[in-house]
PDB file of C-alpha atoms in Angstrom:
ATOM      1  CA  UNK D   1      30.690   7.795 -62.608  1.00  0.00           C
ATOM      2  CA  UNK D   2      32.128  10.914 -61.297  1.00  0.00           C
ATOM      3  CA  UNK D   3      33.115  11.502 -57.233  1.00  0.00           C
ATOM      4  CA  UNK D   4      32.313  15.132 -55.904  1.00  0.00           C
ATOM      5  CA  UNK D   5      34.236  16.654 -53.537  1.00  0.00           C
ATOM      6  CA  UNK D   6      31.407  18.658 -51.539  1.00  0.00           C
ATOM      7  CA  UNK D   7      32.640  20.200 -48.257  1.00  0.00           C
ATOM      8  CA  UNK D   8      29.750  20.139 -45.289  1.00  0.00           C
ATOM      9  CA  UNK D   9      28.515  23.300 -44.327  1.00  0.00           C
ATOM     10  CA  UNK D  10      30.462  25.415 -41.844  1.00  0.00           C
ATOM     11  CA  UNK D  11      27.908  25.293 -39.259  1.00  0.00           C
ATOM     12  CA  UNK D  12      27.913  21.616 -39.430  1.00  0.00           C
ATOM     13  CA  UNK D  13      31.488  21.052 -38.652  1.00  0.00           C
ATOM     14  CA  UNK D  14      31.189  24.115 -36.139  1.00  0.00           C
ATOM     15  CA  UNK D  15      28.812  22.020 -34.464  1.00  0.00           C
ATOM     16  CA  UNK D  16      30.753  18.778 -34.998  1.00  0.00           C
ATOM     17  CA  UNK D  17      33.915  20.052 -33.055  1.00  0.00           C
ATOM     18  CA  UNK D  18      31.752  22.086 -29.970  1.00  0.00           C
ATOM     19  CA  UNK D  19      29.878  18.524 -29.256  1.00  0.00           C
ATOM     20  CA  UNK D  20      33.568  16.751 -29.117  1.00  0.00           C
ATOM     21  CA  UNK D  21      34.956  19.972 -26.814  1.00  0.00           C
ATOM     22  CA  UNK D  22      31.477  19.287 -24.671  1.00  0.00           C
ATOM     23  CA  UNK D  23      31.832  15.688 -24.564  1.00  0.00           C
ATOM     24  CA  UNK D  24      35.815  15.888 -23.594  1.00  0.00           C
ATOM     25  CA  UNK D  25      34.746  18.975 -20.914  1.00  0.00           C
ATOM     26  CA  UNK D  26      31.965  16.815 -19.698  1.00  0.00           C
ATOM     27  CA  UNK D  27      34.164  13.469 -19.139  1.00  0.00           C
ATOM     28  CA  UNK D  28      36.503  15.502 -17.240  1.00  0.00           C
ATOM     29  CA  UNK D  29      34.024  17.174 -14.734  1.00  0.00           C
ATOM     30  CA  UNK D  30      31.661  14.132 -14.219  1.00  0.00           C
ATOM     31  CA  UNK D  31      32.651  10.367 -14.146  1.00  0.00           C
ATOM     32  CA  UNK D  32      32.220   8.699 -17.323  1.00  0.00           C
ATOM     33  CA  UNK D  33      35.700   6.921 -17.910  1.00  0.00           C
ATOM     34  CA  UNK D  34      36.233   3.866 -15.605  1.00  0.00           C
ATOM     35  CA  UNK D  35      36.956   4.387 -12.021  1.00  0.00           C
ATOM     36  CA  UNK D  36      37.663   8.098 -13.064  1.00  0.00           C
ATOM     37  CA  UNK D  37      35.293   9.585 -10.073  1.00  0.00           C
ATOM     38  CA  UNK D  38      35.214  13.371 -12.153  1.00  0.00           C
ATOM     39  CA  UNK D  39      37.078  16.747 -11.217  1.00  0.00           C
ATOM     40  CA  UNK D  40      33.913  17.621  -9.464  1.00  0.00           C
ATOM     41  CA  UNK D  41      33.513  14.758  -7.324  1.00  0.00           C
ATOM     42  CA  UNK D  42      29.573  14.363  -8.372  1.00  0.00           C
ATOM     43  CA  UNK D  43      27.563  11.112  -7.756  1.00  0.00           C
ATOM     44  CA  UNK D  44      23.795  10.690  -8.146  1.00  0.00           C
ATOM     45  CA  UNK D  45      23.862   9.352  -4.413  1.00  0.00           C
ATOM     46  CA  UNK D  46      25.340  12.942  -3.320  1.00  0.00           C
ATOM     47  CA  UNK D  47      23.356  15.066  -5.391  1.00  0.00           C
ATOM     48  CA  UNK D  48      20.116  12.804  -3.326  1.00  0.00           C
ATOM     49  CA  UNK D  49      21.586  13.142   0.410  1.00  0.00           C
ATOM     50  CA  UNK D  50      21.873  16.977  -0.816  1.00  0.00           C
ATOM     51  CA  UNK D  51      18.768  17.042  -1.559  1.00  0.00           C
ATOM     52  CA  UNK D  52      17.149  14.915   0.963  1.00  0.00           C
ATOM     53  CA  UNK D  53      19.317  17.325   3.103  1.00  0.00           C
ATOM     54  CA  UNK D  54      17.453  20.809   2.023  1.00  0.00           C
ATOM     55  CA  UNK D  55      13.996  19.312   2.153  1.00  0.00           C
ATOM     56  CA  UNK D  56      14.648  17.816   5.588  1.00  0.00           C
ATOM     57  CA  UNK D  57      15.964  21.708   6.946  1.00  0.00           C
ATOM     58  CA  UNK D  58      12.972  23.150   5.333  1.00  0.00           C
ATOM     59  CA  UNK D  59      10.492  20.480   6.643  1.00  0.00           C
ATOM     60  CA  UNK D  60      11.521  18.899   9.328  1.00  0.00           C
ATOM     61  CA  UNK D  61      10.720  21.699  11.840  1.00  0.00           C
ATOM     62  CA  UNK D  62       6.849  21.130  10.790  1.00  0.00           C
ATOM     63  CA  UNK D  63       6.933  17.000  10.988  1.00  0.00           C
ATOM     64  CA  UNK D  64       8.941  17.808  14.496  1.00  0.00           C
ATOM     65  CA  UNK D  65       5.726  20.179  16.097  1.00  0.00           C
ATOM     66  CA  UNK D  66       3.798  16.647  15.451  1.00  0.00           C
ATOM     67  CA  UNK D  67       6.214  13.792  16.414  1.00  0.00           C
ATOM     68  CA  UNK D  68       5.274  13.696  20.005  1.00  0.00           C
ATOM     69  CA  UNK D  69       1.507  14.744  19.753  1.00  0.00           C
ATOM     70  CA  UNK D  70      -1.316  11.686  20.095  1.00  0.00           C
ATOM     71  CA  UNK D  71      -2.360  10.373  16.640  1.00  0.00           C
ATOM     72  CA  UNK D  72      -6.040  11.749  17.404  1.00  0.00           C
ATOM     73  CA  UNK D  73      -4.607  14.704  18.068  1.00  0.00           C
ATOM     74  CA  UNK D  74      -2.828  15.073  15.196  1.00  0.00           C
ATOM     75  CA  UNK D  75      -6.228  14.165  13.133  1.00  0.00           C
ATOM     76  CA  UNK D  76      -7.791  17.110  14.359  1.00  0.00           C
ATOM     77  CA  UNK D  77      -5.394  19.730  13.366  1.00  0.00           C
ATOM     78  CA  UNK D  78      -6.526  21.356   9.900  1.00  0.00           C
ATOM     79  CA  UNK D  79      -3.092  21.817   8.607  1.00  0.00           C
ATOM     80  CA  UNK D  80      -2.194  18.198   9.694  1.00  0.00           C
ATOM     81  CA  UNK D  81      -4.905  16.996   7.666  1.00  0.00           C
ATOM     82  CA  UNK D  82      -4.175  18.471   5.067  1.00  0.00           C
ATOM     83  CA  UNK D  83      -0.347  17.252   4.848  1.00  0.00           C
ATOM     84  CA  UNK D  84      -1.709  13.792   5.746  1.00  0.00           C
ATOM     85  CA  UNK D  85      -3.935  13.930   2.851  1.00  0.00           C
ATOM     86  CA  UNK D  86      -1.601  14.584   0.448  1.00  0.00           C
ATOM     87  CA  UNK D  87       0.889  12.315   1.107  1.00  0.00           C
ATOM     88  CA  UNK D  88      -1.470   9.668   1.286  1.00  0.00           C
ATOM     89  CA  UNK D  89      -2.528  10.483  -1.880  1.00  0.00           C
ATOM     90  CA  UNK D  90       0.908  10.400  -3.223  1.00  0.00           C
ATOM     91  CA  UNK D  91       2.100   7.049  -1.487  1.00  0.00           C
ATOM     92  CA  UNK D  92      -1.099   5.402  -0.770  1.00  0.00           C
ATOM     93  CA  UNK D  93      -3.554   5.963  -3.067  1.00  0.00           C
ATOM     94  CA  UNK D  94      -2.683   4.032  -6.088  1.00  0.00           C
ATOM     95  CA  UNK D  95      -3.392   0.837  -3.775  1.00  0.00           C
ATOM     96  CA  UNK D  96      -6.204   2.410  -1.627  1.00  0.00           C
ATOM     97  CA  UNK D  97      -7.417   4.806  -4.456  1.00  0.00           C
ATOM     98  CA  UNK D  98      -7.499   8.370  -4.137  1.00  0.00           C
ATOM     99  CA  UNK D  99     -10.545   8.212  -2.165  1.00  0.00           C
ATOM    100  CA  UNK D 100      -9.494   5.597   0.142  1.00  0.00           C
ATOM    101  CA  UNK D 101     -12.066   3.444  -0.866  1.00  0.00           C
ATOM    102  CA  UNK D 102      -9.947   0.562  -1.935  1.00  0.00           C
ATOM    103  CA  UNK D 103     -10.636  -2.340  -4.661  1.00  0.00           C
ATOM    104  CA  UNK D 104     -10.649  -6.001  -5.039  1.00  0.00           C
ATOM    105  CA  UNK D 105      -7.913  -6.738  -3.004  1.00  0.00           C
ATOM    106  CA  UNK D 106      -7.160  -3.390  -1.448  1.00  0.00           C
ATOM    107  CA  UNK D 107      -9.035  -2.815   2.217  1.00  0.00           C
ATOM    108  CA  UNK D 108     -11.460   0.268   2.496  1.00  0.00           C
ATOM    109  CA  UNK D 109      -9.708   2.542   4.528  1.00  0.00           C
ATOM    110  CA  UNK D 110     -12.618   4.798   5.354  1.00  0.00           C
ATOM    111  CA  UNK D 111     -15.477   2.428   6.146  1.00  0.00           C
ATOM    112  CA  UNK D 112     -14.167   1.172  10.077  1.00  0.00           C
ATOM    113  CA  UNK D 113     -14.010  -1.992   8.916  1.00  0.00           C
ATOM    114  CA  UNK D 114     -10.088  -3.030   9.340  1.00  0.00           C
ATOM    115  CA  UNK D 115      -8.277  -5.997   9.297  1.00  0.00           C
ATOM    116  CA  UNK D 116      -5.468  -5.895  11.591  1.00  0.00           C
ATOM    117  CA  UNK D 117      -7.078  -3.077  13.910  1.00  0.00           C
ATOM    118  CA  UNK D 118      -8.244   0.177  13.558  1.00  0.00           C
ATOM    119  CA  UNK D 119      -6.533   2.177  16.608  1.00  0.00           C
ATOM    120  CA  UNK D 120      -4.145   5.138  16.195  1.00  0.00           C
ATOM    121  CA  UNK D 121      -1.789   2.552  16.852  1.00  0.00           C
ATOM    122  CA  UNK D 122      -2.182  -0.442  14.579  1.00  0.00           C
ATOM    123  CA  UNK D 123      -2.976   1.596  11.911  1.00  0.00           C
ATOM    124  CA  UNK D 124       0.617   3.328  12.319  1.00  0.00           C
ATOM    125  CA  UNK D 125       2.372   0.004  13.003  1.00  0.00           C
ATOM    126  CA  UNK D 126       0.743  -1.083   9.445  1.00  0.00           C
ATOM    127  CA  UNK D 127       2.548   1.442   7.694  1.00  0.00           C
ATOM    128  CA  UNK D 128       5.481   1.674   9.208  1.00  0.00           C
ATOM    129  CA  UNK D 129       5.938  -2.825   9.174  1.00  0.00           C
ATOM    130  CA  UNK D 130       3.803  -3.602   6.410  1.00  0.00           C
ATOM    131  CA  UNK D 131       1.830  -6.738   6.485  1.00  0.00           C
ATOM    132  CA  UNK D 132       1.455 -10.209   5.268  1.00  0.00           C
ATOM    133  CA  UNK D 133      -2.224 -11.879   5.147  1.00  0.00           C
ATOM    134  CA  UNK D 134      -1.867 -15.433   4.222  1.00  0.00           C
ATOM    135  CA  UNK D 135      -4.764 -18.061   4.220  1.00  0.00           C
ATOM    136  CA  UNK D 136      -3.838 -20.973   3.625  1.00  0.00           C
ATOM    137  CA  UNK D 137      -5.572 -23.288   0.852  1.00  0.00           C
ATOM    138  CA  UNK D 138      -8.412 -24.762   2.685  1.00  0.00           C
ATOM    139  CA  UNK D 139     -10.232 -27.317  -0.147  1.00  0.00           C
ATOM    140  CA  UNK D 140      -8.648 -30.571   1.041  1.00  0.00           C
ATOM    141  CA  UNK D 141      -9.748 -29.123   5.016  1.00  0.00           C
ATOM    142  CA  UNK D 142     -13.124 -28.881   4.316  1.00  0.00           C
ATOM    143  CA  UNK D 143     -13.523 -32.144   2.135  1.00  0.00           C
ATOM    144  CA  UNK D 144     -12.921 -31.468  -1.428  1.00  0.00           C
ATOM    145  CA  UNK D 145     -14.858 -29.580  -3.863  1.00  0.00           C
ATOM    146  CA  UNK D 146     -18.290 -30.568  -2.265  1.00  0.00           C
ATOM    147  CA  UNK D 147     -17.417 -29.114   0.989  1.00  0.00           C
ATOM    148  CA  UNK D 148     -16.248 -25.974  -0.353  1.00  0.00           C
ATOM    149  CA  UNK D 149     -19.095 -25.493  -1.674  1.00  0.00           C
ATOM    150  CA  UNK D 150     -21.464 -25.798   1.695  1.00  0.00           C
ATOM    151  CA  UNK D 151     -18.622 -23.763   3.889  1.00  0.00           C
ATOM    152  CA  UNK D 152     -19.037 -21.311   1.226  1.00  0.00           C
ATOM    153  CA  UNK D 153     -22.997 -21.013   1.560  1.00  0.00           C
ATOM    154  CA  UNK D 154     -22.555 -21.249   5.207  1.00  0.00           C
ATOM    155  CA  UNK D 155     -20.125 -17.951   5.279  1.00  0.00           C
ATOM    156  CA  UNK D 156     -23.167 -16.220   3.119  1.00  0.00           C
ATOM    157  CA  UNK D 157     -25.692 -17.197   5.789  1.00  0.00           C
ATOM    158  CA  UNK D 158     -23.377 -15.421   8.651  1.00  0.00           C
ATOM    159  CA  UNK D 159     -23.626 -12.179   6.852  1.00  0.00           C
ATOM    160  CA  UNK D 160     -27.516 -12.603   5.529  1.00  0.00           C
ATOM    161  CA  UNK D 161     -26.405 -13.045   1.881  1.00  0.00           C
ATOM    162  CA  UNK D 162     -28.342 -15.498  -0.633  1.00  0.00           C
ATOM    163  CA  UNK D 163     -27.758 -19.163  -0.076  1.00  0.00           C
ATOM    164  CA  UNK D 164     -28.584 -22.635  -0.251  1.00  0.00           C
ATOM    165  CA  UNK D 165     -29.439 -23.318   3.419  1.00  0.00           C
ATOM    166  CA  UNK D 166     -29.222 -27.200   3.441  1.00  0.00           C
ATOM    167  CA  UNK D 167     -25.888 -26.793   1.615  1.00  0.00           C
ATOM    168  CA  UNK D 168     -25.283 -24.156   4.516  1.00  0.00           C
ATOM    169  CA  UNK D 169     -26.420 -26.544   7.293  1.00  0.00           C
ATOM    170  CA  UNK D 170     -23.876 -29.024   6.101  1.00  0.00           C
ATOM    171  CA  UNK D 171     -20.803 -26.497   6.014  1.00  0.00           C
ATOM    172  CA  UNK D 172     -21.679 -25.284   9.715  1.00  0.00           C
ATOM    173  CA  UNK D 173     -19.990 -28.018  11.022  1.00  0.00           C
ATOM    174  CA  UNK D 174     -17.203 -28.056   8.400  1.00  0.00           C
ATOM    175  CA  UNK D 175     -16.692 -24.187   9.386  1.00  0.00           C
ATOM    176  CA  UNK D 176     -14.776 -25.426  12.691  1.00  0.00           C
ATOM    177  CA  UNK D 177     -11.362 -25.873  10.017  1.00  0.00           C
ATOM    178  CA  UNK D 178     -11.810 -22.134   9.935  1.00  0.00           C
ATOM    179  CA  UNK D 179     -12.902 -21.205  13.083  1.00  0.00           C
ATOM    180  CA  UNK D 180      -8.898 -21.127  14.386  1.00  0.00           C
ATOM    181  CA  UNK D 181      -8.338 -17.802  12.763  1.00  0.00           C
ATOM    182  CA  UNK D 182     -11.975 -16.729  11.960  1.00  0.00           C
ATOM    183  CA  UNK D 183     -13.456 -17.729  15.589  1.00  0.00           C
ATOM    184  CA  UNK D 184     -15.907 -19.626  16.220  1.00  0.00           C
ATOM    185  CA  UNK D 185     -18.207 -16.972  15.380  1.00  0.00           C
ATOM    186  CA  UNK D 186     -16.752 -15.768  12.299  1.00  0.00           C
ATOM    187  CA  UNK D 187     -16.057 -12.171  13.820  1.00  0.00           C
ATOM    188  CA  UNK D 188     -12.245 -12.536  12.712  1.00  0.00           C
ATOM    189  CA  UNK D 189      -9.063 -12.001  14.494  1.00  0.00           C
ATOM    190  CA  UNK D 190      -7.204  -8.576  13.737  1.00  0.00           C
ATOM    191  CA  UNK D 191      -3.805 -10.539  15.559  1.00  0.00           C
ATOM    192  CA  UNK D 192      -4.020 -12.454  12.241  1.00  0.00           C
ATOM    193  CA  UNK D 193      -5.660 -10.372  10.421  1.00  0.00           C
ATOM    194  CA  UNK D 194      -8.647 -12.520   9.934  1.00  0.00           C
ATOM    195  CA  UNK D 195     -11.507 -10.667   8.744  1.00  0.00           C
ATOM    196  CA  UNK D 196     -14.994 -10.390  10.031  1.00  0.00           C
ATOM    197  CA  UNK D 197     -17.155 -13.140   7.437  1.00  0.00           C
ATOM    198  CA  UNK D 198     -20.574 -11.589   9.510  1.00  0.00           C
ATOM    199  CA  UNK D 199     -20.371  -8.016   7.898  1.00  0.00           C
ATOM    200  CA  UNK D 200     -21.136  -8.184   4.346  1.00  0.00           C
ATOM    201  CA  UNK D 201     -17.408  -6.455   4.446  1.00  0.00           C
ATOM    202  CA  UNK D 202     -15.892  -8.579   1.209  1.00  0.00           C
ATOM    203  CA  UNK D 203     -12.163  -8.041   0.532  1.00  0.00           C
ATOM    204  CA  UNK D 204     -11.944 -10.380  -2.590  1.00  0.00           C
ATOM    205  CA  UNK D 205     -15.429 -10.665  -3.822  1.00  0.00           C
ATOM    206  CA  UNK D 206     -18.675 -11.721  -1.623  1.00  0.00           C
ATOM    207  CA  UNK D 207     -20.389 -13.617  -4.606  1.00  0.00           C
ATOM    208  CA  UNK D 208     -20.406 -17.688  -4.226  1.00  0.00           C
ATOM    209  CA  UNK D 209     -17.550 -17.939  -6.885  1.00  0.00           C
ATOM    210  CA  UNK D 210     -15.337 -15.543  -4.857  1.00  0.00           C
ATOM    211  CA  UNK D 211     -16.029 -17.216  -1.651  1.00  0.00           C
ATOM    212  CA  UNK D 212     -15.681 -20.807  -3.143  1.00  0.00           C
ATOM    213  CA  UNK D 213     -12.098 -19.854  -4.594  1.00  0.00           C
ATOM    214  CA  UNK D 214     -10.670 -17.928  -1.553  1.00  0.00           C
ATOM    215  CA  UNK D 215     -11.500 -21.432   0.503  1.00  0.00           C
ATOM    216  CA  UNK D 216     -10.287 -23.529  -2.604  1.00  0.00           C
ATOM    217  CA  UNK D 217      -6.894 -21.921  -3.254  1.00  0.00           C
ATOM    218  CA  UNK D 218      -6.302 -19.473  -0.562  1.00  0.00           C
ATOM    219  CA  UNK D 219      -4.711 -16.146  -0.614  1.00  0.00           C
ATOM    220  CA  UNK D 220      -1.816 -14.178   0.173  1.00  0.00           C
ATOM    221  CA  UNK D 221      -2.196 -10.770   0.629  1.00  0.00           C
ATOM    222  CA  UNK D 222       1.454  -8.062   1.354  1.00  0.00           C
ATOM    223  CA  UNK D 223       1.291  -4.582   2.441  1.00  0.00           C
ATOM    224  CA  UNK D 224       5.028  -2.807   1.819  1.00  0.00           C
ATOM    225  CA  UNK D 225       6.952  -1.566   5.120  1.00  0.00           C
ATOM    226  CA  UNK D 226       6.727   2.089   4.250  1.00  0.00           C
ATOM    227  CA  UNK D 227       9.333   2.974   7.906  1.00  0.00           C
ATOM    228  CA  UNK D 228      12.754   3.030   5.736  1.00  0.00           C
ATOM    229  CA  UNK D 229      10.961   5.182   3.318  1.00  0.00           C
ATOM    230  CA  UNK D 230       8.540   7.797   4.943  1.00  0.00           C
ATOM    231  CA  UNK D 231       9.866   7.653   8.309  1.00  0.00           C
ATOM    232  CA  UNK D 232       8.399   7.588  11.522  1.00  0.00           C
ATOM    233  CA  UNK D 233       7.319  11.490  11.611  1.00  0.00           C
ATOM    234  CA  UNK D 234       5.326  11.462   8.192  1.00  0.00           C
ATOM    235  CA  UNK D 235       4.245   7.763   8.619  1.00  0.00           C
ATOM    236  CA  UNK D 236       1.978   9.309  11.853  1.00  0.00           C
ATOM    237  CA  UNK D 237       0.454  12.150   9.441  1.00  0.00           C
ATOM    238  CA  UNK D 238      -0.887   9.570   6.966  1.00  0.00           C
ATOM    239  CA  UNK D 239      -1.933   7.393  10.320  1.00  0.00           C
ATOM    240  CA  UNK D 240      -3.613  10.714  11.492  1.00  0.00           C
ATOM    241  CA  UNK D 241      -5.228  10.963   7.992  1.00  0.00           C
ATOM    242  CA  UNK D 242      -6.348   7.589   7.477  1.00  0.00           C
ATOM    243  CA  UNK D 243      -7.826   6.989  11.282  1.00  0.00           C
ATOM    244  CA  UNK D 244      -9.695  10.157  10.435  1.00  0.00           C
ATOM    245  CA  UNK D 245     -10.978   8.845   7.490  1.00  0.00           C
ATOM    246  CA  UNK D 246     -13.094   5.924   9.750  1.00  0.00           C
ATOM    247  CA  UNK D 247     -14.378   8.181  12.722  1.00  0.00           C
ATOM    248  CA  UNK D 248     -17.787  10.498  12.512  1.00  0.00           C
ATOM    249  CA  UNK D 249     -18.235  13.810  11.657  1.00  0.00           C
ATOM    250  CA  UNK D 250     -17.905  16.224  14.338  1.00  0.00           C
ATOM    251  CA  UNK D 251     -21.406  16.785  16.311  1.00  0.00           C
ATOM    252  CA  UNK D 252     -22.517  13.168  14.715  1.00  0.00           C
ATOM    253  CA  UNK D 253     -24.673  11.033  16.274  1.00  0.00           C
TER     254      UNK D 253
END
């Protein structure tokens, strides 16, 4: 066996040395080396606040001509629309969809149909706090499986839907373990967030199966706070957007 003494190519070691003189030059500008804080003084958090800085100049002015105007007024300016729209669809809609349409789980925003109120208002205090549905598991309440089961066929017979109506005579009474948040005529209660069983309106499913599990086992529903993050100025755009999203066409009837 013979060794061979073959030197690397120039450009290799050329290109060896300038990364070490980069990495040494780069170490000595930016942390990298302990507590070592960088000649330059640069941290991500700076470069961010910078940042957020610039945008807020350049922006804020516009968000400012809208921070005291009425949230339907703000609706019905084009230009607010349009910034509403597409900042809900770059916060909101993968929840809500890009058509605010929703899914299992995620409230239509554009049917008038809401949960926890539909006015300017509550519709801005939802974004800006967030919210927490909770019902609690209701099986045990209602008398086991068996009573599930007729409370169930008595919510379809509120809204019209297919049921079993002797099974739905026997969960009318039963009903009154709901009727605290629901009412006593199933219209809900938006202070709860209670929704309206009469409206064909289903959040989690309106088949039997849905409506049997959500009294069975409950649910617990969370909207995000969005205040810390969009702020109080573009958090009334998106309200502007999505309240306009539930109200009639101009010149409809």
């Amino acid at each position: 066996l013979a060794e061979y003494n073959n030197p690397l190519p120039t450009w290799w070691m050329g290109l060896f040395w300038i990364t070490i003189v980069f990495g040494l030059v780069y170490l000595a500008l930016y942390p990298g080396l302990g507590t070592f804080k960088g000649m330059l003084g640069w941290t991500s958090t700076g470069q961010y606040q910078a940042e957020q800085a610039k945008a807020d100049a350049t922006y804020g002015p516009v968000f400012k001509k809208y921070a005291a105007m009425d949230i339907e007024a703000i609706a019905k300016d084009p230009q607010a629309k349009a910034m509403g729209e597409r900042m809900f669809l770059t916060y909101c809609s993968q929840c809500h969809g890009s058509d605010a349409r929703g899914a299992k789980g995620f409230p239509n925003l554009a049917d008038g149909d809401w949960l926890w109120g539909g006015e300017p208002q509550a519709i801005l205090t939802t974004i800006l706090e967030g919210r927490t549905g909770m019902m609690p598991p209701m099986g045990a309440a209602v008398g086991g499986p068996e009573g599930v089961k007729e409370v169930a066929n008595y919510v379809l017979s509120l809204s019209g839907a297919a049921h079993d109506a002797k099974l739905a005579e026997a969960g009318k009474a039963k009903f009154a373990a709901c009727a605290a948040c629901h009412g006593p005529e199933a219209k809900g209660n938006p202070a709860l967030g209670a929704p309206n069983l009469t409206d064909k309106v289903w959040l989690h499913g309106g088949s039997l199966a849905a409506i049997s599990e959500q009294i069975d086992k409950g649910r617990t529903n969370v909207m995000p706070a969005h205040k810390e993050f969009l702020g109080p100025e573009r958090s009334r755009l998106i309200a502007a957007y999505v309240w306009g999203l539930s109200q009639p066409p101009a010149g409809a009837k």
